[in-house]
DNA sequence: CAGCAACTTTACAACGTTATAGTATTCAAG
DNA sequence: CTTGAATACTATAACGTTGTAAAGTTGCTG
């Protein structure tokens, strides 16, 4: 059997509650008592039972991270950093993969997953703001990644539209005129795909380049999605001199397909992405992309969430944070 | 306040324990009673309190996954699959990043992390078998990835040596004679680096090619580690016509550095890796590598761990499982 | 040296579940 | 219609912690 507080109390000759007080840094404890208890703890090798603590205190010291798929590099890096940063504050991260499935997202908001965590960092992929708002429970919730300015919700977001416009403009400024965009449908206007598309269209408009629906190709946000999209473009004979993959893996998949088919990058077709995953610096050619400020997103979303959890942030309405972005110009689109 | 079993019991006109019995599929419950309880549960929207359940039952329905770094693609894919597969059996996965730090690995074996989980899938990076054996607690533990045949420990492993030999032999058979190996020191003989090195040396010996220490370059198992290693090789003028990156990101980093410096791959130098991460199929050139059978590793290690946790696997000594591997020949080393 | 405030420690209840050890009820067999 | 086994249900005690409220101790002030 594991050592309990009771054993420690007995060994130190104090009450159970005094041991608890020592553990919780209660102010009024005689120094000699504290040391006696600490000694007993050390001698017996006592470790607090986290489950009992959670039951009694109602806190789990875990935060939940809901994302579509941990094997996607962007989310893997995000989760990895979040875990490291959260650990500094004594929190663990429990990850839930939604696969963009509405049922799973809903379950993450209200089900057992919620119970296990003190607060949620949530990437809504299939739900809209209203659904999130109506199903979120009482515990703190910070939305991640979307550019949603709902006054009821805390949101930490990257500048999807502006950054997408910037990277598109970069292509246009280098003389490209037929920029294919991969990873969204023409009708998308919300969510990361839609917002980045908006940025794309804004940049075109800005440069006086007409929007051509033929250049828009939907695709799963995976490498093969990018490859398939390029294959489709080439097979239907659509002319293009650049590809904007709405995230890096799409762009890298697209680039792979271009190169396999003998299309020169950036000679014939320039390629840009979005996210600046580690791989983008090491592909051949290296990938021009947008760094959305992941470090800032991680730190600030966690800070906001912990402020809510620990009752420091009292703002009634939603707090909105937007990270800086940076254009990373590399070989695929100089 | 949340709805408790007591509320359900009152609503259904039965005792607390009967509600518990219904929830736990106890055999002897009258059908009518069961339905009354179910109805009350549905009406009140009752959800079991997992923390209380854990405290009383001693089970958390979580398994721990200890790895070096979740942002590494191999581990990200592993974690992602494990979560999906574990969910099928009603388990969640809690990830701990050790960064190969002995203190963190030790803490994962004995500390709070252990408490939160019913069993551990553990990738030992800085600890040897004896340390693991002496510090593992009472709960089930399955080692991952190493080829350790200690009779006291459960291990699910890939065929590090044989597979590394196979991919090296492939290089030798295609006529390469100066195969640089990146990611281990000459003295490594244990752990994934050492075992893969052993395979490398075995393949050389098999082909009658002398082992040259100059061709061995240590490096962190990251892209930049591979790039730095190649830079070092080139700068010190060591002749080589192939690079074996001991994992895929090393190989991809190495390949990037070669291409940046104008070395043709595979024309001048062939490159092979190990792991077959998703990216290996989409790099340019695509990467010849070894697929270590991750799906099998995930499924069998989880099955073994759950068998231990749920008391089905009674074998006193360690169970050893070895996954199949497959050579994936692609453009970087045809 | 009484009185009061500041400290220090404690007993007991509570968190919401499952385990133990029963008590009722039903029903077939004698 | 009695017995005993099978079935159906329940009261009570845990699990190990923190919260509440109060009791006990000290030391200072008047």
XYZ file of C-alpha atoms (C1' of nucleotides) in Angstrom:
728
model
C 0.000 0.000 0.000
C 1.132 3.481 -0.719
C 2.116 5.868 2.037
C -0.682 8.261 2.914
C -0.873 11.530 4.773
C -2.062 9.607 7.761
C 1.153 7.633 7.903
C 3.141 10.829 7.670
C 1.044 12.447 10.379
C 1.596 9.517 12.696
C 5.330 9.453 12.009
C 5.648 13.163 12.642
C 3.370 13.137 15.627
C 0.971 15.694 14.239
C -2.518 15.671 12.844
C -3.479 14.795 9.310
C -4.469 18.347 8.617
C -1.120 19.703 9.679
C 0.553 17.543 7.092
C -1.883 18.880 4.535
C -1.087 22.393 5.671
C 2.624 21.854 5.257
C 2.053 20.479 1.778
C -0.075 23.444 0.820
C 2.272 26.061 2.227
C -0.184 27.236 4.808
C 1.093 30.368 6.446
C 0.865 29.599 10.117
C 3.062 26.610 10.802
C 5.861 26.580 13.308
C 9.179 26.095 11.602
C 10.061 23.133 13.814
C 6.766 21.449 12.955
C 7.278 22.026 9.277
C 10.660 20.396 9.435
C 9.398 17.427 11.402
C 6.715 16.872 8.786
C 9.125 17.326 5.893
C 11.451 14.836 7.492
C 8.661 12.289 7.872
C 7.655 12.848 4.256
C 11.199 12.278 3.093
C 11.721 9.271 5.301
C 8.546 7.523 4.285
C 8.854 8.590 0.668
C 5.373 10.021 0.741
C 3.832 11.266 -2.496
C 0.517 13.035 -2.605
C -2.290 11.123 -4.215
C -3.303 13.303 -7.122
C -6.614 11.607 -7.657
C -7.742 12.206 -4.100
C -6.530 15.748 -4.317
C -8.487 16.261 -7.504
C -11.635 14.793 -6.066
C -11.496 17.006 -3.042
C -10.231 20.198 -4.655
C -12.043 19.942 -7.955
C -8.849 20.751 -9.839
C -6.926 18.289 -11.969
C -3.944 20.438 -12.883
C -4.398 19.291 -16.434
C -5.388 21.321 -19.418
C -6.985 19.850 -22.484
C -5.772 20.464 -25.995
C -8.244 19.667 -28.733
C -6.885 19.492 -32.252
C -7.609 17.568 -35.390
C -4.622 15.284 -35.627
C -1.464 15.067 -33.608
C 0.488 13.523 -36.442
C 0.228 16.729 -38.411
C 3.526 18.571 -37.912
C 2.010 21.899 -37.012
C -0.082 20.415 -34.235
C 2.704 18.138 -33.095
C 4.979 21.129 -32.633
C 2.203 23.060 -30.951
C 1.437 20.246 -28.524
C 5.085 19.685 -27.788
C 5.732 23.299 -26.922
C 2.543 23.633 -24.974
C 3.490 20.683 -22.817
C 6.863 22.169 -22.058
C 5.484 25.578 -21.232
C 2.579 24.211 -19.198
C 4.947 22.093 -17.152
C 6.626 25.271 -15.934
C 3.354 26.165 -14.238
C 2.747 22.673 -12.914
C 0.164 21.685 -15.471
C -0.003 18.654 -17.722
C -1.565 18.564 -21.143
C -4.091 15.983 -22.208
C -4.536 15.836 -25.975
C -7.723 14.920 -27.789
C -7.720 14.292 -31.527
C -10.994 15.330 -33.065
C -10.245 14.452 -36.674
C -12.490 17.441 -37.333
C -15.420 15.217 -36.371
C -18.298 17.250 -34.916
C -19.268 14.472 -32.518
C -15.778 14.270 -31.104
C -15.510 18.027 -30.804
C -18.792 18.143 -28.975
C -17.690 15.357 -26.663
C -14.488 17.218 -25.925
C -16.476 20.283 -24.938
C -18.937 18.584 -22.644
C -17.985 14.982 -22.016
C -15.546 13.121 -19.819
C -12.585 14.838 -21.442
C -13.759 18.122 -20.009
C -14.011 16.597 -16.556
C -10.408 15.537 -16.626
C -9.135 19.015 -17.318
C -9.307 22.388 -15.617
C -9.569 24.236 -18.888
C -9.495 23.745 -22.622
C -7.463 24.990 -25.553
C -9.790 24.296 -28.386
C -9.299 24.351 -32.144
C -12.788 24.363 -33.593
C -12.790 22.704 -36.968
C -16.314 21.563 -37.576
C -18.172 23.768 -35.101
C -19.047 27.398 -35.575
C -18.910 30.048 -32.881
C -22.537 29.646 -31.916
C -22.187 25.926 -31.376
C -19.055 26.360 -29.323
C -20.662 29.104 -27.296
C -23.767 27.093 -26.590
C -22.018 23.890 -25.656
C -19.087 25.119 -23.684
C -19.473 24.265 -20.035
C -18.593 26.329 -17.039
C -14.868 25.712 -17.143
C -12.472 28.069 -18.909
C -12.131 27.696 -22.643
C -9.754 29.450 -24.987
C -10.200 29.106 -28.717
C -7.133 28.621 -30.788
C -6.190 29.571 -34.278
C -9.350 31.085 -35.628
C -9.927 34.712 -36.154
C -13.201 34.906 -34.302
C -14.085 38.135 -32.647
C -17.073 36.926 -30.708
C -17.385 39.072 -27.603
C -18.323 36.082 -25.442
C -15.274 33.953 -26.177
C -11.570 34.106 -25.413
C -9.577 33.677 -28.586
C -5.897 33.521 -29.370
C -5.377 33.630 -33.056
C -2.879 34.024 -35.778
C -3.437 36.644 -38.474
C -4.821 34.264 -41.038
C -6.115 36.832 -43.488
C -3.337 39.369 -43.328
C -0.583 36.769 -43.400
C -2.185 34.902 -46.285
C -2.481 38.172 -48.137
C 1.169 38.921 -47.439
C 2.437 35.652 -48.803
C 0.167 35.925 -51.825
C 1.362 39.467 -52.436
C 4.902 38.218 -52.302
C 4.116 35.880 -55.179
C 2.415 38.635 -57.143
C 5.244 41.049 -56.556
C 7.689 38.537 -57.960
C 5.670 38.553 -61.139
C 3.420 35.529 -60.725
C -0.065 36.030 -62.054
C -1.739 32.618 -62.004
C -1.610 31.604 -58.364
C -3.363 28.320 -57.649
C -4.618 27.947 -54.103
C -4.809 24.495 -52.590
C -6.809 23.332 -49.580
C -10.101 25.183 -49.692
C -13.259 25.439 -51.721
C -14.458 28.630 -53.406
C -17.228 29.031 -50.861
C -15.060 28.777 -47.766
C -14.969 32.035 -45.904
C -14.629 30.917 -42.306
C -12.216 28.754 -40.441
C -8.550 28.723 -41.274
C -9.189 27.656 -44.878
C -11.756 30.367 -45.466
C -9.812 33.123 -43.769
C -6.633 32.321 -45.631
C -8.638 32.247 -48.838
C -9.985 35.689 -47.986
C -6.437 36.908 -47.624
C -5.549 35.373 -50.953
C -8.459 37.112 -52.657
C -7.661 40.400 -50.967
C -4.092 40.268 -52.246
C -5.285 39.498 -55.765
C -7.731 42.395 -55.636
C -5.028 44.636 -54.310
C -2.811 43.829 -57.233
C -5.633 44.049 -59.720
C -5.333 40.377 -60.644
C -8.686 38.754 -61.388
C -9.834 35.879 -59.197
C -10.173 32.660 -61.166
C -12.224 29.870 -59.550
C -10.389 27.332 -61.703
C -7.303 27.998 -59.634
C -8.992 26.975 -56.396
C -8.555 23.331 -55.521
C -9.936 21.733 -52.383
C -7.909 19.096 -50.610
C -7.331 17.518 -47.227
C -4.689 19.352 -45.245
C -2.148 16.628 -45.702
C 0.765 16.010 -48.046
C -1.280 13.759 -50.284
C -4.010 16.374 -50.381
C -1.523 18.818 -51.868
C -0.173 16.256 -54.276
C -3.625 15.247 -55.463
C -4.621 18.854 -55.940
C -1.630 19.565 -58.169
C -2.235 16.390 -60.091
C -5.800 17.526 -60.705
C -4.671 20.969 -61.853
C -2.152 19.551 -64.257
C -4.498 16.950 -65.610
C -7.247 19.398 -66.372
C -4.729 21.668 -68.046
C -5.231 24.709 -65.873
C -2.387 27.148 -66.393
C -0.632 28.359 -63.232
C 2.731 29.779 -62.276
C 2.448 29.538 -58.501
C 0.813 27.433 -55.829
C -0.293 28.663 -52.437
C -0.725 25.669 -50.160
C -2.975 26.820 -47.350
C -0.658 25.059 -44.966
C 2.863 23.750 -45.260
C 2.121 20.063 -45.689
C -0.250 20.886 -48.516
C 2.448 23.033 -50.086
C 5.083 20.341 -49.617
C 2.819 17.703 -51.102
C 2.077 20.000 -54.004
C 5.758 20.724 -54.535
C 6.563 17.030 -54.498
C 3.995 16.332 -57.157
C 5.276 19.183 -59.324
C 8.859 17.965 -59.101
C 7.889 14.358 -59.780
C 6.172 15.502 -62.935
C 9.186 17.484 -64.057
C 7.813 20.916 -63.283
C 10.603 23.166 -61.996
C 10.195 24.859 -58.629
C 10.484 27.812 -58.519
C 11.482 28.041 -62.204
C 8.122 27.076 -63.681
C 5.959 27.277 -60.605
C 6.631 28.985 -57.301
C 5.269 27.374 -54.162
C 4.386 28.935 -50.831
C 2.878 27.514 -47.702
C 1.626 28.575 -44.303
C 2.811 27.564 -40.803
C 6.598 27.437 -41.083
C 6.940 23.941 -39.734
C 10.480 22.714 -39.153
C 10.398 20.759 -42.383
C 9.872 23.925 -44.435
C 13.493 24.960 -43.858
C 14.799 21.573 -44.898
C 12.854 20.667 -47.991
C 14.442 20.934 -51.388
C 13.852 23.573 -52.457
C 13.209 25.067 -49.059
C 9.715 26.421 -48.675
C 8.655 30.040 -48.622
C 5.963 30.324 -46.018
C 4.437 32.325 -43.211
C 5.496 31.872 -39.641
C 2.355 32.482 -37.625
C 4.148 33.073 -34.342
C 3.519 29.734 -32.742
C 5.616 30.491 -29.729
C 3.572 33.561 -28.993
C 0.340 31.655 -29.577
C 1.379 28.919 -27.188
C 2.555 31.237 -24.443
C -0.274 33.678 -24.601
C -3.060 31.153 -24.957
C -1.709 29.205 -22.018
C -1.267 32.356 -19.956
C -4.807 33.414 -20.689
C -6.195 29.990 -19.906
C -4.300 29.739 -16.634
C -5.398 33.243 -15.707
C -8.979 32.129 -16.185
C -8.471 28.874 -14.330
C -6.818 30.513 -11.393
C -9.240 33.393 -11.359
C -6.785 36.134 -12.232
C -8.418 37.203 -15.478
C -11.812 38.636 -14.613
C -12.810 40.256 -17.886
C -16.384 39.221 -18.452
C -16.312 39.217 -22.218
C -13.833 37.479 -24.443
C -10.208 38.446 -24.506
C -8.748 38.533 -27.989
C -5.094 38.039 -28.701
C -3.498 38.115 -32.118
C 0.018 36.921 -32.738
C 2.536 38.544 -35.000
C 3.486 36.775 -38.171
C 6.578 36.815 -40.324
C 7.099 36.067 -43.975
C 9.847 33.505 -44.495
C 11.194 33.860 -47.974
C 13.073 30.779 -49.104
C 13.956 29.002 -52.319
C 10.555 27.800 -53.441
C 9.405 31.372 -54.035
C 12.266 33.830 -53.823
C -23.526 21.396 -9.025
C -23.081 18.331 -11.089
C -25.562 15.490 -10.994
C -24.355 12.625 -8.815
C -25.281 9.014 -8.448
C -27.259 9.980 -5.403
C -29.489 12.226 -7.473
C -30.004 9.446 -9.961
C -30.771 6.975 -7.199
C -33.350 9.273 -5.700
C -34.962 9.964 -9.065
C -35.148 6.264 -9.888
C -36.244 5.268 -6.407
C -33.385 2.851 -5.870
C -30.272 2.798 -3.770
C -27.002 4.418 -4.698
C -25.381 1.037 -5.155
C -28.010 -0.100 -7.596
C -27.170 2.832 -9.821
C -23.527 1.860 -9.536
C -24.447 -1.704 -10.399
C -26.307 -0.625 -13.496
C -23.348 1.493 -14.580
C -20.972 -1.394 -14.077
C -23.127 -3.988 -15.810
C -23.644 -6.039 -12.697
C -25.309 -9.304 -13.572
C -28.248 -9.481 -11.232
C -30.442 -6.528 -11.992
C -34.076 -6.776 -12.967
C -34.659 -5.452 -16.451
C -37.320 -3.047 -15.246
C -34.986 -1.621 -12.618
C -32.225 -1.195 -15.129
C -34.506 0.758 -17.402
C -35.751 2.962 -14.615
C -32.181 3.803 -13.708
C -31.179 4.396 -17.309
C -34.139 6.683 -17.735
C -33.169 8.678 -14.666
C -29.598 8.917 -15.938
C -30.776 10.186 -19.281
C -33.270 12.597 -17.794
C -30.836 14.158 -15.358
C -27.970 14.058 -17.811
C -25.835 12.231 -15.315
C -22.176 11.654 -16.106
C -19.946 9.585 -13.901
C -17.272 11.480 -12.030
C -14.068 9.955 -13.308
C -11.951 11.318 -10.506
C -14.082 9.747 -7.825
C -14.155 6.535 -9.773
C -10.385 6.569 -10.019
C -9.927 7.244 -6.349
C -12.153 4.381 -5.354
C -11.198 1.871 -8.010
C -7.523 2.700 -8.269
C -7.745 2.779 -12.054
C -7.450 5.888 -14.177
C -8.152 4.419 -17.593
C -5.156 6.314 -18.862
C -1.926 4.951 -20.155
C 1.284 6.899 -20.147
C 3.512 7.310 -23.158
C 7.043 8.416 -22.425
C 9.085 9.608 -25.376
C 11.791 12.118 -25.997
C 10.003 14.742 -28.001
C 6.523 14.880 -29.404
C 7.498 17.276 -32.151
C 9.643 14.608 -33.757
C 7.581 13.158 -36.608
C 8.149 9.530 -35.681
C 6.909 10.040 -32.145
C 4.110 12.308 -33.248
C 2.815 9.608 -35.557
C 3.276 6.999 -32.863
C 1.398 9.031 -30.284
C -1.351 9.852 -32.712
C -1.969 6.242 -33.633
C -1.683 5.059 -30.087
C -4.355 7.508 -28.996
C -6.700 6.321 -31.682
C -6.160 2.661 -30.928
C -6.313 3.112 -27.171
C -9.583 4.977 -27.482
C -11.127 1.833 -28.934
C -10.519 0.148 -25.606
C -11.691 3.100 -23.558
C -8.261 4.364 -22.608
C -6.735 7.791 -22.965
C -3.066 8.504 -23.511
C -1.081 10.922 -21.417
C 2.195 11.913 -23.042
C 5.385 12.820 -21.209
C 8.334 14.321 -23.056
C 11.592 13.285 -21.481
C 13.979 15.084 -23.823
C 16.161 12.084 -23.067
C 16.784 13.617 -19.655
C 17.512 10.949 -17.025
C 15.781 12.924 -14.284
C 12.607 13.225 -16.303
C 12.685 9.561 -17.275
C 13.102 8.595 -13.660
C 10.240 10.866 -12.657
C 8.043 9.285 -15.297
C 8.768 5.850 -13.889
C 8.094 6.639 -10.266
C 6.602 10.065 -9.833
C 3.195 11.638 -10.191
C 3.024 10.760 -13.848
C 2.945 7.123 -12.931
C 0.104 7.700 -10.523
C -2.033 9.209 -13.212
C -1.766 6.190 -15.444
C -2.624 2.518 -15.204
C 0.421 1.487 -17.190
C 3.331 2.864 -19.134
C 4.689 2.620 -22.650
C 8.235 3.674 -22.110
C 11.000 4.587 -24.530
C 14.175 4.472 -22.479
C 16.704 6.877 -23.893
C 19.058 7.663 -21.094
C 18.415 4.726 -18.783
C 19.751 1.247 -19.212
C 17.844 -1.937 -18.511
C 19.070 -2.254 -14.967
C 17.975 1.224 -14.055
C 14.578 0.731 -15.601
C 14.190 -2.591 -13.872
C 15.157 -1.233 -10.487
C 12.977 1.865 -10.647
C 9.851 0.568 -12.250
C 7.020 0.486 -9.787
C 4.340 -2.120 -9.396
C 2.217 -1.027 -12.304
C 2.580 -2.574 -15.746
C 5.353 -1.270 -17.933
C 6.099 -2.103 -21.541
C 9.325 -0.923 -23.093
C 9.188 0.429 -26.570
C 11.598 0.456 -29.413
C 14.683 -1.086 -27.920
C 15.898 -4.531 -28.608
C 16.285 -5.561 -25.010
C 15.883 -9.180 -24.192
C 15.863 -8.871 -20.455
C 13.797 -11.705 -19.054
C 12.204 -9.472 -16.442
C 10.800 -6.847 -18.789
C 8.089 -6.710 -21.411
C 9.453 -5.288 -24.622
C 7.945 -4.482 -27.982
C 10.642 -3.633 -30.425
C 11.475 -3.049 -33.994
C 14.292 -4.980 -35.597
C 16.872 -2.264 -35.265
C 19.925 -4.315 -36.129
C 18.529 -6.440 -38.914
C 16.697 -3.583 -40.551
C 19.716 -1.278 -40.337
C 21.798 -4.042 -41.883
C 19.243 -4.468 -44.652
C 19.224 -0.833 -45.631
C 23.006 -0.654 -45.460
C 23.282 -3.764 -47.605
C 20.989 -2.147 -50.105
C 23.486 0.697 -50.422
C 26.394 -1.704 -50.743
C 24.610 -3.798 -53.330
C 24.050 -0.714 -55.441
C 27.805 -0.246 -55.490
C 28.367 2.275 -52.730
C 31.497 1.664 -50.727
C 31.963 4.729 -48.515
C 28.817 4.836 -46.441
C 28.805 7.606 -43.854
C 26.592 6.971 -40.856
C 25.033 9.894 -39.067
C 23.588 10.039 -35.589
C 25.774 7.847 -33.397
C 29.234 7.678 -31.977
C 31.702 4.877 -32.664
C 31.261 3.517 -29.174
C 27.484 3.291 -29.212
C 26.319 -0.282 -29.070
C 23.056 -0.018 -27.170
C 19.916 1.945 -27.616
C 18.500 2.647 -31.045
C 21.654 4.457 -32.183
C 23.931 1.654 -31.076
C 21.789 -1.153 -32.391
C 21.403 0.463 -35.761
C 25.144 1.039 -35.814
C 25.638 -2.644 -35.101
C 23.476 -3.446 -38.088
C 25.493 -1.054 -40.210
C 28.744 -2.706 -39.177
C 27.339 -6.167 -39.708
C 26.318 -5.276 -43.244
C 29.778 -3.851 -43.969
C 31.422 -6.981 -42.625
C 29.070 -9.107 -44.639
C 30.103 -7.347 -47.814
C 33.757 -7.327 -46.895
C 33.878 -3.555 -46.731
C 36.191 -2.252 -44.012
C 34.704 -0.147 -41.223
C 36.090 3.376 -41.233
C 35.598 5.425 -38.047
C 35.972 8.611 -40.057
C 32.633 7.877 -41.639
C 30.829 7.871 -38.304
C 29.399 11.235 -37.317
C 27.452 11.849 -34.140
C 24.503 14.213 -34.193
C 21.223 15.009 -32.507
C 18.336 13.133 -34.029
C 16.919 16.164 -35.684
C 17.103 17.711 -39.137
C 19.784 20.144 -38.143
C 21.755 17.299 -36.599
C 21.850 15.603 -39.990
C 22.711 18.820 -41.765
C 25.523 19.633 -39.344
C 26.948 16.152 -39.668
C 27.134 16.363 -43.434
C 28.651 19.814 -43.211
C 31.315 18.405 -40.912
C 32.039 15.519 -43.269
C 32.407 17.787 -46.251
C 34.499 20.300 -44.428
C 36.984 17.800 -43.200
C 37.194 16.322 -46.665
C 36.104 12.802 -45.838
C 35.215 10.936 -49.009
C 31.792 9.243 -49.033
C 29.285 8.105 -51.599
C 26.357 7.392 -49.327
C 24.836 8.571 -46.053
C 22.866 6.432 -43.653
C 20.871 8.707 -41.366
C 20.013 6.661 -38.320
C 16.546 8.065 -38.515
C 14.592 9.843 -41.215
C 14.908 13.396 -39.966
C 18.672 12.979 -39.744
C 18.674 11.639 -43.291
C 16.463 14.444 -44.528
C 18.615 17.059 -42.841
C 21.692 15.439 -44.345
C 20.124 15.335 -47.773
C 19.152 18.977 -47.534
C 22.704 19.969 -46.703
C 24.084 17.894 -49.576
C 21.717 19.475 -52.067
C 22.357 22.977 -50.782
C 26.071 22.413 -51.345
C 25.493 21.165 -54.836
C 26.086 17.491 -54.149
C 23.726 15.395 -56.273
C 21.446 12.884 -54.528
C 21.562 10.081 -55.432
C 24.025 10.855 -58.255
C 27.016 11.715 -56.083
C 25.782 10.507 -52.743
C 22.918 8.159 -51.940
C 20.926 8.784 -48.772
C 18.921 6.377 -46.661
C 17.043 6.806 -43.424
C 15.139 4.831 -40.868
C 11.490 5.105 -39.723
C 9.551 5.785 -42.897
C 7.807 8.865 -41.624
C 5.165 10.351 -43.881
C 7.577 12.992 -45.088
C 9.954 10.376 -46.512
C 7.560 9.694 -49.376
C 7.228 13.364 -50.197
C 10.732 14.719 -50.050
C 12.656 15.475 -53.221
C 14.188 13.131 -53.928
C 11.963 10.800 -51.954
C 13.806 8.962 -49.237
C 14.831 5.318 -49.231
C 14.271 4.084 -45.720
C 13.118 1.293 -43.477
C 9.544 1.012 -42.314
C 9.773 -0.457 -38.843
C 6.167 -1.598 -38.689
C 4.807 1.152 -36.513
C 1.263 -0.026 -36.783
C 2.241 -3.412 -35.451
C 4.310 -1.851 -32.696
C 1.445 0.342 -31.605
C -1.142 -2.392 -31.654
C 0.917 -5.062 -30.003
C 2.463 -2.897 -27.341
C -0.936 -1.561 -26.410
C -2.454 -5.033 -26.415
C 0.302 -6.322 -24.186
C 0.032 -3.390 -21.822
C -3.740 -3.698 -21.556
C -3.415 -7.436 -20.996
C -1.113 -6.691 -18.094
C -3.316 -3.948 -16.721
C -6.433 -6.024 -16.892
C -4.717 -9.109 -15.592
C -5.077 -11.250 -18.701
C -1.380 -11.687 -19.390
C 0.029 -13.717 -16.509
C 3.465 -14.600 -17.836
C 5.841 -13.911 -14.990
C 8.838 -13.039 -17.088
C 9.010 -10.514 -19.859
C 7.100 -10.955 -23.069
C 9.091 -9.999 -26.135
C 7.517 -8.898 -29.364
C 9.378 -7.930 -32.491
C 7.709 -6.201 -35.394
C 8.316 -6.896 -39.039
C 10.128 -4.311 -41.060
C 10.123 -3.462 -44.741
C 12.703 -1.786 -46.911
C 11.227 1.152 -48.805
C 13.347 1.823 -51.849
C 12.818 5.295 -53.235
C 14.708 7.868 -55.242
C 17.408 8.869 -52.785
C 18.970 5.416 -53.013
C 17.486 3.382 -55.807
C -2.736 39.261 35.280
C -7.010 39.775 32.391
C -8.042 40.321 27.822
C -7.250 40.190 23.187
C -5.024 39.396 18.966
C -2.059 36.736 16.522
C -0.512 32.424 15.780
C -0.682 27.054 15.600
C -2.947 22.947 15.517
C -6.843 19.902 15.339
C -11.445 17.075 14.772
C -14.633 16.140 11.618
C -17.077 16.423 7.437
C -17.073 16.212 2.606
C -15.759 15.190 -2.516
C -18.522 10.882 -5.548
C -17.554 6.726 -6.449
C -16.865 1.204 -5.712
C -16.296 -2.839 -2.355
C -17.971 -5.619 1.294
C -21.169 -7.883 3.381
C -25.035 -8.404 4.022
C -30.795 -8.508 3.756
C -34.873 -9.300 0.980
C -37.286 -11.599 -2.523
C -38.314 -15.205 -5.853
C -38.885 -19.835 -7.235
C -38.127 -24.774 -7.821
C -37.815 -29.016 -5.307
C -38.999 -32.050 -1.575
C -45.540 -24.986 2.801
C -40.615 -25.522 4.125
C -36.095 -25.369 2.527
C -32.410 -23.648 0.114
C -30.385 -21.854 -3.794
C -30.508 -18.284 -7.070
C -31.628 -13.619 -7.879
C -32.251 -8.628 -6.657
C -31.227 -5.032 -3.939
C -29.152 -2.122 -0.059
C -26.626 0.078 4.192
C -22.359 1.220 5.349
C -17.611 1.692 4.956
C -13.925 2.848 2.539
C -10.410 5.503 -1.154
C -6.910 9.987 0.442
C -7.219 14.354 0.214
C -8.868 19.554 1.413
C -12.362 22.788 3.647
C -14.697 24.413 7.805
C -14.822 25.651 12.106
C -13.120 25.674 16.212
C -9.858 24.828 20.029
C -5.499 25.561 21.974
C -1.310 28.290 22.494
C 1.521 32.236 22.731
C 2.752 36.948 23.585
C 1.646 41.641 24.049
C -1.074 45.515 26.067
C -3.201 48.040 29.544
